[in-house]
mmCIF file of C-alpha atoms in Angstrom:
data_model
loop_
_atom_site.group_PDB
_atom_site.id
_atom_site.type_symbol
_atom_site.label_atom_id
_atom_site.label_comp_id
_atom_site.label_asym_id
_atom_site.label_seq_id
_atom_site.Cartn_x
_atom_site.Cartn_y
_atom_site.Cartn_z
ATOM 1 C CA MET A 1 -20.802 29.513 -8.872
ATOM 2 C CA PRO A 2 -20.999 27.074 -11.828
ATOM 3 C CA VAL A 3 -18.960 23.881 -11.635
ATOM 4 C CA SER A 4 -16.352 23.370 -14.357
ATOM 5 C CA TYR A 5 -16.719 20.490 -16.790
ATOM 6 C CA GLN A 6 -13.643 18.779 -15.322
ATOM 7 C CA TRP A 7 -15.067 18.835 -11.792
ATOM 8 C CA GLN A 8 -18.471 17.708 -13.064
ATOM 9 C CA GLN A 9 -16.763 14.657 -14.528
ATOM 10 C CA ARG A 10 -15.095 13.960 -11.193
ATOM 11 C CA PHE A 11 -18.391 14.260 -9.318
ATOM 12 C CA ASP A 12 -20.081 11.906 -11.774
ATOM 13 C CA ARG A 13 -17.243 9.380 -11.461
ATOM 14 C CA TRP A 14 -17.290 9.449 -7.663
ATOM 15 C CA ARG A 15 -21.104 9.193 -7.574
ATOM 16 C CA ASN A 16 -21.051 6.254 -9.960
ATOM 17 C CA ALA A 17 -18.254 4.650 -7.949
ATOM 18 C CA THR A 18 -20.176 4.776 -4.674
ATOM 19 C CA ARG A 19 -23.320 3.587 -6.438
ATOM 20 C CA GLY A 20 -21.303 0.752 -7.951
ATOM 21 C CA PHE A 21 -20.550 -0.644 -4.477
ATOM 22 C CA PHE A 22 -24.035 -2.169 -4.513
ATOM 23 C CA GLY A 23 -24.485 -2.633 -8.228
ATOM 24 C CA GLY A 24 -26.678 0.471 -8.664
ATOM 25 C CA GLY A 25 -27.752 1.767 -12.044
ATOM 26 C CA GLY A 26 -27.568 5.132 -13.772
ATOM 27 C CA GLY A 27 -29.124 8.412 -12.775
ATOM 28 C CA ASP A 28 -32.272 7.879 -14.884
ATOM 29 C CA ASN A 29 -32.974 4.560 -13.080
ATOM 30 C CA GLN A 30 -33.677 2.840 -16.409
ATOM 31 C CA PRO A 31 -32.548 -0.806 -16.632
ATOM 32 C CA ARG A 32 -29.615 -1.305 -18.969
ATOM 33 C CA PRO A 33 -27.454 -4.237 -20.055
ATOM 34 C CA LYS A 34 -24.397 -4.579 -17.829
ATOM 35 C CA LEU A 35 -21.074 -6.341 -17.590
ATOM 36 C CA CYS A 36 -20.173 -8.790 -14.865
ATOM 37 C CA PRO A 37 -17.517 -7.100 -12.682
ATOM 38 C CA ALA A 38 -15.749 -10.443 -12.172
ATOM 39 C CA CYS A 39 -15.444 -11.820 -15.730
ATOM 40 C CA ASN A 40 -16.752 -8.926 -17.925
ATOM 41 C CA SER A 41 -19.406 -11.124 -19.536
ATOM 42 C CA LEU A 42 -22.533 -9.373 -20.835
ATOM 43 C CA VAL A 43 -25.481 -10.295 -18.610
ATOM 44 C CA GLY A 44 -29.209 -9.749 -18.846
ATOM 45 C CA ILE A 45 -30.983 -6.620 -17.681
ATOM 46 C CA ASN A 46 -32.759 -8.333 -14.800
ATOM 47 C CA ALA A 47 -30.015 -10.798 -13.914
ATOM 48 C CA THR A 48 -28.780 -10.900 -10.321
ATOM 49 C CA ARG A 49 -25.981 -13.411 -10.963
ATOM 50 C CA CYS A 50 -23.571 -13.852 -13.852
ATOM 51 C CA HIS A 51 -24.425 -16.867 -16.009
ATOM 52 C CA GLU A 52 -20.704 -17.432 -16.749
ATOM 53 C CA CYS A 53 -18.971 -17.249 -13.359
ATOM 54 C CA GLY A 54 -21.880 -17.055 -10.901
ATOM 55 C CA ALA A 55 -20.803 -13.748 -9.337
ATOM 56 C CA ASN A 56 -23.469 -11.774 -7.463
ATOM 57 C CA LEU A 57 -24.204 -8.663 -9.557
ATOM 58 C CA ARG A 58 -25.829 -6.706 -6.722
ATOM 59 C CA PHE A 59 -23.046 -7.044 -4.209
ATOM 60 C CA SER A 60 -19.714 -8.811 -4.539
ATOM 61 C CA LEU A 61 -16.035 -8.261 -3.921
ATOM 62 C CA ALA A 62 -15.594 -7.678 -7.647
ATOM 63 C CA ALA A 63 -18.262 -4.947 -7.735
ATOM 64 C CA LEU A 64 -16.845 -3.267 -4.647
ATOM 65 C CA SER A 65 -13.287 -3.459 -6.013
ATOM 66 C CA LYS A 66 -14.405 -1.926 -9.285
ATOM 67 C CA GLY A 67 -16.151 0.864 -7.393
ATOM 68 C CA LEU A 68 -13.065 1.698 -5.328
ATOM 69 C CA THR A 69 -10.892 1.658 -8.455
ATOM 70 C CA GLY A 70 -13.190 4.201 -10.077
ATOM 71 C CA PHE A 71 -13.194 6.334 -6.932
ATOM 72 C CA PHE A 72 -9.412 6.702 -6.782
ATOM 73 C CA GLY A 73 -9.136 6.893 -10.575
ATOM 74 C CA GLY A 74 -6.018 6.757 -12.690
ATOM 75 C CA GLN A 75 -4.065 3.742 -13.865
ATOM 76 C CA ALA A 76 -2.681 2.899 -10.405
ATOM 77 C CA PRO A 77 -5.475 3.354 -7.814
ATOM 78 C CA ALA A 78 -3.799 1.244 -5.116
ATOM 79 C CA THR A 79 -0.577 3.244 -5.405
ATOM 80 C CA THR A 80 -2.609 6.456 -5.166
ATOM 81 C CA ALA A 81 -4.430 5.210 -2.060
ATOM 82 C CA ILE A 82 -1.153 4.171 -0.382
ATOM 83 C CA LEU A 83 0.391 7.556 -1.184
ATOM 84 C CA ILE A 84 -2.610 9.388 0.313
ATOM 85 C CA ALA A 85 -2.507 7.224 3.455
ATOM 86 C CA ASN A 86 1.206 7.954 3.965
ATOM 87 C CA VAL A 87 0.681 11.696 3.534
ATOM 88 C CA ILE A 88 -2.261 11.693 5.969
ATOM 89 C CA MET A 89 -0.255 9.818 8.598
ATOM 90 C CA PHE A 90 2.688 12.199 8.169
ATOM 91 C CA ALA A 91 0.353 15.175 8.580
ATOM 92 C CA ALA A 92 -1.086 13.569 11.731
ATOM 93 C CA THR A 93 2.448 13.087 13.072
ATOM 94 C CA LEU A 94 3.235 16.758 12.498
ATOM 95 C CA LEU A 95 -0.004 17.936 14.114
ATOM 96 C CA ILE A 96 0.634 15.885 17.246
ATOM 97 C CA GLY A 97 4.197 17.183 17.366
ATOM 98 C CA PHE A 98 3.048 20.774 16.939
ATOM 99 C CA ALA A 99 0.526 20.322 19.742
ATOM 100 C CA LYS A 100 3.392 19.315 22.007
ATOM 101 C CA GLY A 101 5.477 22.303 20.929
ATOM 102 C CA GLN A 102 8.003 20.228 19.038
ATOM 103 C CA GLY A 103 8.914 19.749 15.390
ATOM 104 C CA GLN A 104 8.510 23.271 14.032
ATOM 105 C CA GLY A 105 10.804 24.914 11.526
ATOM 106 C CA PHE A 106 13.438 23.135 9.479
ATOM 107 C CA GLY A 107 13.608 20.333 12.031
ATOM 108 C CA ILE A 108 10.748 18.512 10.285
ATOM 109 C CA LEU A 109 13.062 17.899 7.314
ATOM 110 C CA PHE A 110 15.002 15.302 9.290
ATOM 111 C CA SER A 111 12.988 14.360 12.377
ATOM 112 C CA VAL A 112 9.539 14.544 13.915
ATOM 113 C CA ASN A 113 8.190 14.125 17.424
ATOM 114 C CA GLY A 114 9.109 10.697 18.826
ATOM 115 C CA GLU A 115 6.031 10.460 21.023
ATOM 116 C CA ALA A 116 3.814 11.168 18.023
ATOM 117 C CA LEU A 117 5.428 8.296 16.109
ATOM 118 C CA TYR A 118 5.039 6.032 19.130
ATOM 119 C CA ARG A 119 1.351 6.777 19.555
ATOM 120 C CA LEU A 120 0.657 6.400 15.822
ATOM 121 C CA GLY A 121 2.223 2.940 15.740
ATOM 122 C CA MET A 122 5.956 2.902 15.077
ATOM 123 C CA ALA A 123 7.592 -0.537 15.116
ATOM 124 C CA ILE A 124 9.204 -1.554 18.410
ATOM 125 C CA PRO A 125 11.698 -4.398 18.995
ATOM 126 C CA PHE A 126 10.263 -7.574 20.489
ATOM 127 C CA ARG A 127 12.253 -7.167 23.713
ATOM 128 C CA TYR A 128 10.220 -4.112 24.733
ATOM 129 C CA ASP A 129 7.255 -4.749 27.025
ATOM 130 C CA ASP A 130 5.027 -2.367 25.052
ATOM 131 C CA PHE A 131 5.480 -4.232 21.755
ATOM 132 C CA ASN A 132 2.195 -4.698 19.869
ATOM 133 C CA TRP A 133 1.720 -6.755 16.715
ATOM 134 C CA TYR A 134 -0.273 -4.055 14.922
ATOM 135 C CA ARG A 135 2.871 -1.894 14.905
ATOM 136 C CA LEU A 136 4.451 -4.174 12.302
ATOM 137 C CA LEU A 137 1.985 -2.724 9.799
ATOM 138 C CA THR A 138 1.198 0.797 11.019
ATOM 139 C CA ALA A 139 4.923 1.599 11.088
ATOM 140 C CA THR A 140 5.044 1.211 7.299
ATOM 141 C CA TYR A 141 2.776 4.266 6.969
ATOM 142 C CA LEU A 142 4.894 6.485 9.235
ATOM 143 C CA HIS A 143 8.011 8.517 8.427
ATOM 144 C CA GLY A 144 10.640 10.252 10.470
ATOM 145 C CA GLY A 145 10.913 13.486 8.503
ATOM 146 C CA LEU A 146 9.954 15.368 5.361
ATOM 147 C CA ILE A 147 13.008 14.141 3.452
ATOM 148 C CA HIS A 148 12.271 10.574 4.560
ATOM 149 C CA ILE A 149 8.699 10.544 3.266
ATOM 150 C CA GLY A 150 9.623 12.584 0.198
ATOM 151 C CA PHE A 151 12.249 10.099 -0.957
ATOM 152 C CA ASN A 152 10.101 7.051 -0.203
ATOM 153 C CA MET A 153 7.026 8.422 -1.978
ATOM 154 C CA MET A 154 9.114 9.434 -4.991
ATOM 155 C CA VAL A 155 10.354 5.847 -5.334
ATOM 156 C CA LEU A 156 6.843 4.487 -4.702
ATOM 157 C CA LEU A 157 5.422 6.576 -7.542
ATOM 158 C CA ASP A 158 8.213 5.330 -9.807
ATOM 159 C CA ILE A 159 8.045 1.613 -8.944
ATOM 160 C CA GLY A 160 4.487 1.095 -7.688
ATOM 161 C CA PRO A 161 2.506 1.719 -10.903
ATOM 162 C CA VAL A 162 4.769 -0.696 -12.802
ATOM 163 C CA VAL A 163 4.083 -3.562 -10.379
ATOM 164 C CA GLU A 164 0.398 -2.660 -10.129
ATOM 165 C CA GLU A 165 0.018 -2.734 -13.908
ATOM 166 C CA VAL A 166 1.583 -6.210 -14.086
ATOM 167 C CA TYR A 167 -0.298 -7.878 -11.212
ATOM 168 C CA GLY A 168 -3.440 -5.788 -10.771
ATOM 169 C CA SER A 169 -4.377 -3.548 -7.854
ATOM 170 C CA ALA A 170 -5.573 -6.279 -5.461
ATOM 171 C CA ARG A 171 -2.466 -8.464 -5.633
ATOM 172 C CA TYR A 172 -0.238 -5.378 -5.676
ATOM 173 C CA PHE A 173 -1.800 -4.177 -2.403
ATOM 174 C CA PHE A 174 -1.267 -7.664 -0.971
ATOM 175 C CA PHE A 175 2.404 -7.636 -2.063
ATOM 176 C CA TYR A 176 3.022 -4.174 -0.635
ATOM 177 C CA THR A 177 1.474 -5.002 2.741
ATOM 178 C CA VAL A 178 3.099 -8.418 3.187
ATOM 179 C CA CYS A 179 6.531 -7.034 2.235
ATOM 180 C CA GLY A 180 6.106 -4.149 4.661
ATOM 181 C CA ILE A 181 5.121 -6.457 7.514
ATOM 182 C CA SER A 182 8.032 -8.809 6.727
ATOM 183 C CA GLY A 183 10.472 -5.909 6.862
ATOM 184 C CA SER A 184 9.060 -4.731 10.187
ATOM 185 C CA LEU A 185 9.192 -8.287 11.520
ATOM 186 C CA LEU A 186 12.919 -8.680 10.834
ATOM 187 C CA SER A 187 13.573 -5.195 12.166
ATOM 188 C CA ALA A 188 11.712 -5.969 15.397
ATOM 189 C CA ARG A 189 13.575 -9.262 15.786
ATOM 190 C CA PHE A 190 17.119 -8.217 14.922
ATOM 191 C CA GLY A 191 17.075 -4.422 14.968
ATOM 192 C CA SER A 192 18.327 -2.368 17.883
ATOM 193 C CA ALA A 193 15.878 0.546 17.794
ATOM 194 C CA PRO A 194 12.283 1.450 16.903
ATOM 195 C CA ALA A 195 11.684 1.925 13.179
ATOM 196 C CA VAL A 196 9.275 3.607 10.771
ATOM 197 C CA GLY A 197 9.002 3.965 7.018
ATOM 198 C CA ALA A 198 7.656 2.459 3.806
ATOM 199 C CA SER A 199 11.105 1.476 2.538
ATOM 200 C CA GLY A 200 10.698 -2.203 3.467
ATOM 201 C CA ALA A 201 7.496 -2.429 1.427
ATOM 202 C CA ILE A 202 9.076 -0.477 -1.440
ATOM 203 C CA LEU A 203 12.155 -2.733 -1.427
ATOM 204 C CA GLY A 204 9.648 -5.579 -1.652
ATOM 205 C CA LEU A 205 8.246 -4.111 -4.869
ATOM 206 C CA ILE A 206 11.785 -3.887 -6.230
ATOM 207 C CA GLY A 207 12.267 -7.537 -5.254
ATOM 208 C CA VAL A 208 9.132 -8.424 -7.228
ATOM 209 C CA LEU A 209 10.532 -6.657 -10.299
ATOM 210 C CA ILE A 210 13.886 -8.414 -9.943
ATOM 211 C CA ALA A 211 12.055 -11.755 -9.811
ATOM 212 C CA ILE A 212 10.177 -10.861 -13.007
ATOM 213 C CA THR A 213 13.435 -10.178 -14.854
ATOM 214 C CA TYR A 214 14.596 -13.743 -14.173
ATOM 215 C CA ARG A 215 11.593 -15.000 -16.146
ATOM 216 C CA ARG A 216 12.356 -12.883 -19.172
ATOM 217 C CA GLY A 217 15.228 -12.778 -21.639
ATOM 218 C CA GLY A 218 16.803 -10.098 -23.783
ATOM 219 C CA ALA A 219 19.336 -7.324 -23.407
ATOM 220 C CA GLN A 220 16.819 -4.770 -22.096
ATOM 221 C CA ILE A 221 15.643 -7.105 -19.335
ATOM 222 C CA GLN A 222 19.248 -7.787 -18.324
ATOM 223 C CA GLN A 223 19.944 -4.051 -18.201
ATOM 224 C CA LEU A 224 16.842 -3.492 -16.060
ATOM 225 C CA ARG A 225 17.909 -6.279 -13.681
ATOM 226 C CA GLY A 226 21.387 -4.780 -13.426
ATOM 227 C CA ARG A 227 19.999 -1.341 -12.577
ATOM 228 C CA LEU A 228 17.641 -2.745 -9.963
ATOM 229 C CA ILE A 229 20.378 -4.798 -8.306
ATOM 230 C CA SER A 230 22.752 -1.809 -8.358
ATOM 231 C CA TRP A 231 20.050 0.273 -6.716
ATOM 232 C CA VAL A 232 19.568 -2.352 -3.983
ATOM 233 C CA VAL A 233 23.318 -2.625 -3.349
ATOM 234 C CA THR A 234 23.549 1.164 -3.035
ATOM 235 C CA ILE A 235 20.683 1.297 -0.527
ATOM 236 C CA PHE A 236 22.244 -1.415 1.643
ATOM 237 C CA ALA A 237 25.695 0.212 1.395
ATOM 238 C CA ILE A 238 24.257 3.508 2.624
ATOM 239 C CA GLY A 239 22.738 1.740 5.607
ATOM 240 C CA LEU A 240 25.983 -0.116 6.311
ATOM 241 C CA PHE A 241 28.496 2.738 6.054
ATOM 242 C CA PHE A 242 26.391 5.759 7.063
ATOM 243 C CA SER A 243 24.933 4.757 10.408
ATOM 244 C CA GLY A 244 24.043 8.366 11.165
ATOM 245 C CA LEU A 245 21.240 8.157 8.601
ATOM 246 C CA ARG A 246 19.515 5.513 10.763
ATOM 247 C CA THR A 247 18.763 3.291 7.772
ATOM 248 C CA ASP A 248 17.186 -0.015 8.768
ATOM 249 C CA ASN A 249 18.799 -2.704 6.604
ATOM 250 C CA TRP A 250 16.999 -5.482 8.468
ATOM 251 C CA GLY A 251 13.706 -3.979 7.371
ATOM 252 C CA HIS A 252 15.023 -3.533 3.841
ATOM 253 C CA PHE A 253 16.211 -7.129 3.628
ATOM 254 C CA GLY A 254 12.923 -8.527 4.970
ATOM 255 C CA GLY A 255 10.892 -6.615 2.405
ATOM 256 C CA LEU A 256 13.259 -7.363 -0.481
ATOM 257 C CA ALA A 257 13.443 -11.118 0.211
ATOM 258 C CA THR A 258 9.669 -11.407 0.603
ATOM 259 C CA GLY A 259 9.030 -9.454 -2.587
ATOM 260 C CA PHE A 260 11.456 -11.613 -4.548
ATOM 261 C CA ALA A 261 9.783 -14.782 -3.235
ATOM 262 C CA LEU A 262 6.309 -13.506 -4.142
ATOM 263 C CA GLY A 263 7.526 -12.500 -7.586
ATOM 264 C CA ARG A 264 8.838 -16.023 -8.166
ATOM 265 C CA ILE A 265 5.629 -17.670 -6.928
ATOM 266 C CA MET A 266 2.955 -15.461 -8.492
ATOM 267 C CA PRO A 267 2.487 -15.447 -12.299
ATOM 268 C CA ASP A 268 3.478 -12.032 -13.637
ATOM 269 C CA ARG A 269 0.256 -11.248 -15.467
ATOM 270 C CA LEU A 270 -3.200 -9.972 -14.671
ATOM 271 C CA PRO A 271 -5.709 -12.575 -13.436
ATOM 272 C CA VAL A 272 -7.611 -13.941 -16.437
ATOM 273 C CA THR A 273 -10.044 -16.637 -15.373
ATOM 274 C CA PRO A 274 -12.946 -15.970 -12.973
ATOM 275 C CA GLY A 275 -11.210 -18.132 -10.367
ATOM 276 C CA GLN A 276 -7.980 -16.154 -10.625
ATOM 277 C CA LYS A 277 -9.877 -12.866 -10.387
ATOM 278 C CA GLN A 278 -11.806 -14.064 -7.352
ATOM 279 C CA LEU A 279 -8.605 -15.190 -5.625
ATOM 280 C CA ALA A 280 -6.963 -11.826 -6.331
ATOM 281 C CA GLN A 281 -9.978 -9.966 -4.923
ATOM 282 C CA ILE A 282 -9.992 -12.130 -1.796
ATOM 283 C CA LEU A 283 -6.289 -11.421 -1.232
ATOM 284 C CA GLY A 284 -6.865 -7.707 -1.711
ATOM 285 C CA TRP A 285 -9.840 -7.502 0.623
ATOM 286 C CA LEU A 286 -8.269 -9.656 3.322
ATOM 287 C CA THR A 287 -5.284 -7.335 3.177
ATOM 288 C CA GLY A 288 -7.596 -4.346 3.514
ATOM 289 C CA VAL A 289 -9.241 -5.905 6.587
ATOM 290 C CA VAL A 290 -5.829 -6.484 8.198
ATOM 291 C CA VAL A 291 -4.767 -2.895 7.490
ATOM 292 C CA LEU A 292 -8.029 -1.503 8.884
ATOM 293 C CA ALA A 293 -7.818 -3.689 11.989
ATOM 294 C CA SER A 294 -4.237 -2.568 12.618
ATOM 295 C CA PHE A 295 -5.183 1.091 12.514
ATOM 296 C CA ILE A 296 -8.192 0.483 14.773
ATOM 297 C CA LEU A 297 -5.882 -1.170 17.307
ATOM 298 C CA MET A 298 -3.516 1.756 16.996
ATOM 299 C CA PHE A 299 -6.331 4.176 17.909
ATOM 300 C CA LEU A 300 -7.374 1.954 20.819
ATOM 301 C CA HIS A 301 -3.790 2.009 22.165
ATOM 302 C CA PHE A 302 -3.237 5.680 21.363
ATOM 303 C CA ASN A 303 -3.109 6.745 25.021
ATOM 304 C CA GLN A 304 -0.790 3.934 26.058
ATOM 305 C CA PRO A 305 1.938 5.308 28.410
ATOM 306 C CA PHE A 306 4.886 6.576 26.389
ATOM 307 C CA GLY A 307 8.349 5.153 27.039
ATOM 308 C CA SER A 308 7.368 2.081 29.042
ATOM 309 C CA GLU A 309 9.652 -0.931 28.759
#
């Protein structure tokens, strides 16, 4: 069966992306002029390092980052990757719940199997004996029901690409992860129950946007700031007055405060100089290593006894 032109383009993009991890060339293997992935300077055909910034053209964080960006495609690859990870973890939660005969029907709209969430890394208060540090991060990729993940991912797709466009994918991924961990940290310290959800990280992105508005003037910026603040007040009011919804305001506050602080510290523009680009790539890749390590630890502790205190 012939492949459509659209799918052929996708295959070519993915093949080029994986080849770009190691600085590979085109399909005809003919040497061609190329651009440095770190500073976009034109370099010689046989060059192995950029003459402007010194980046390794065969393998570097910049080349690998560029390859991953091409693989996920679109204008917001980090947001897309985060969305996919959340959906995969929710599907895994459902499958574990189904295997235990729990969570079928309309019940998945509001709740999923508690043991499944526990084994996949939900956040646990510090006072519990089975607390593990990796849970502060893995919990941000888990959700307690279809409505929960649906609302969070809707907001992520609305807010995430805006922040990613301003700061770039690497720093955006760093912001999202640090805000999520900060929210889980406050929840584990002051909260009264286990918690899951991306809302702390998403509130962090809103905090970043609020910080940006304090650097800009004009009526439109003031209106945007007012809408963002109103949104935050509404979210906290829901958590305060509707306890039955199990909204974790400690997690929200931790993410929001961290995002606002990062937005005030970091310049709200894409990295320009080779040094700025290298720093952004280091932040992004260190964040990726921390995320990967957390999920590896989650798998290693997957069979930990459920309900121990």
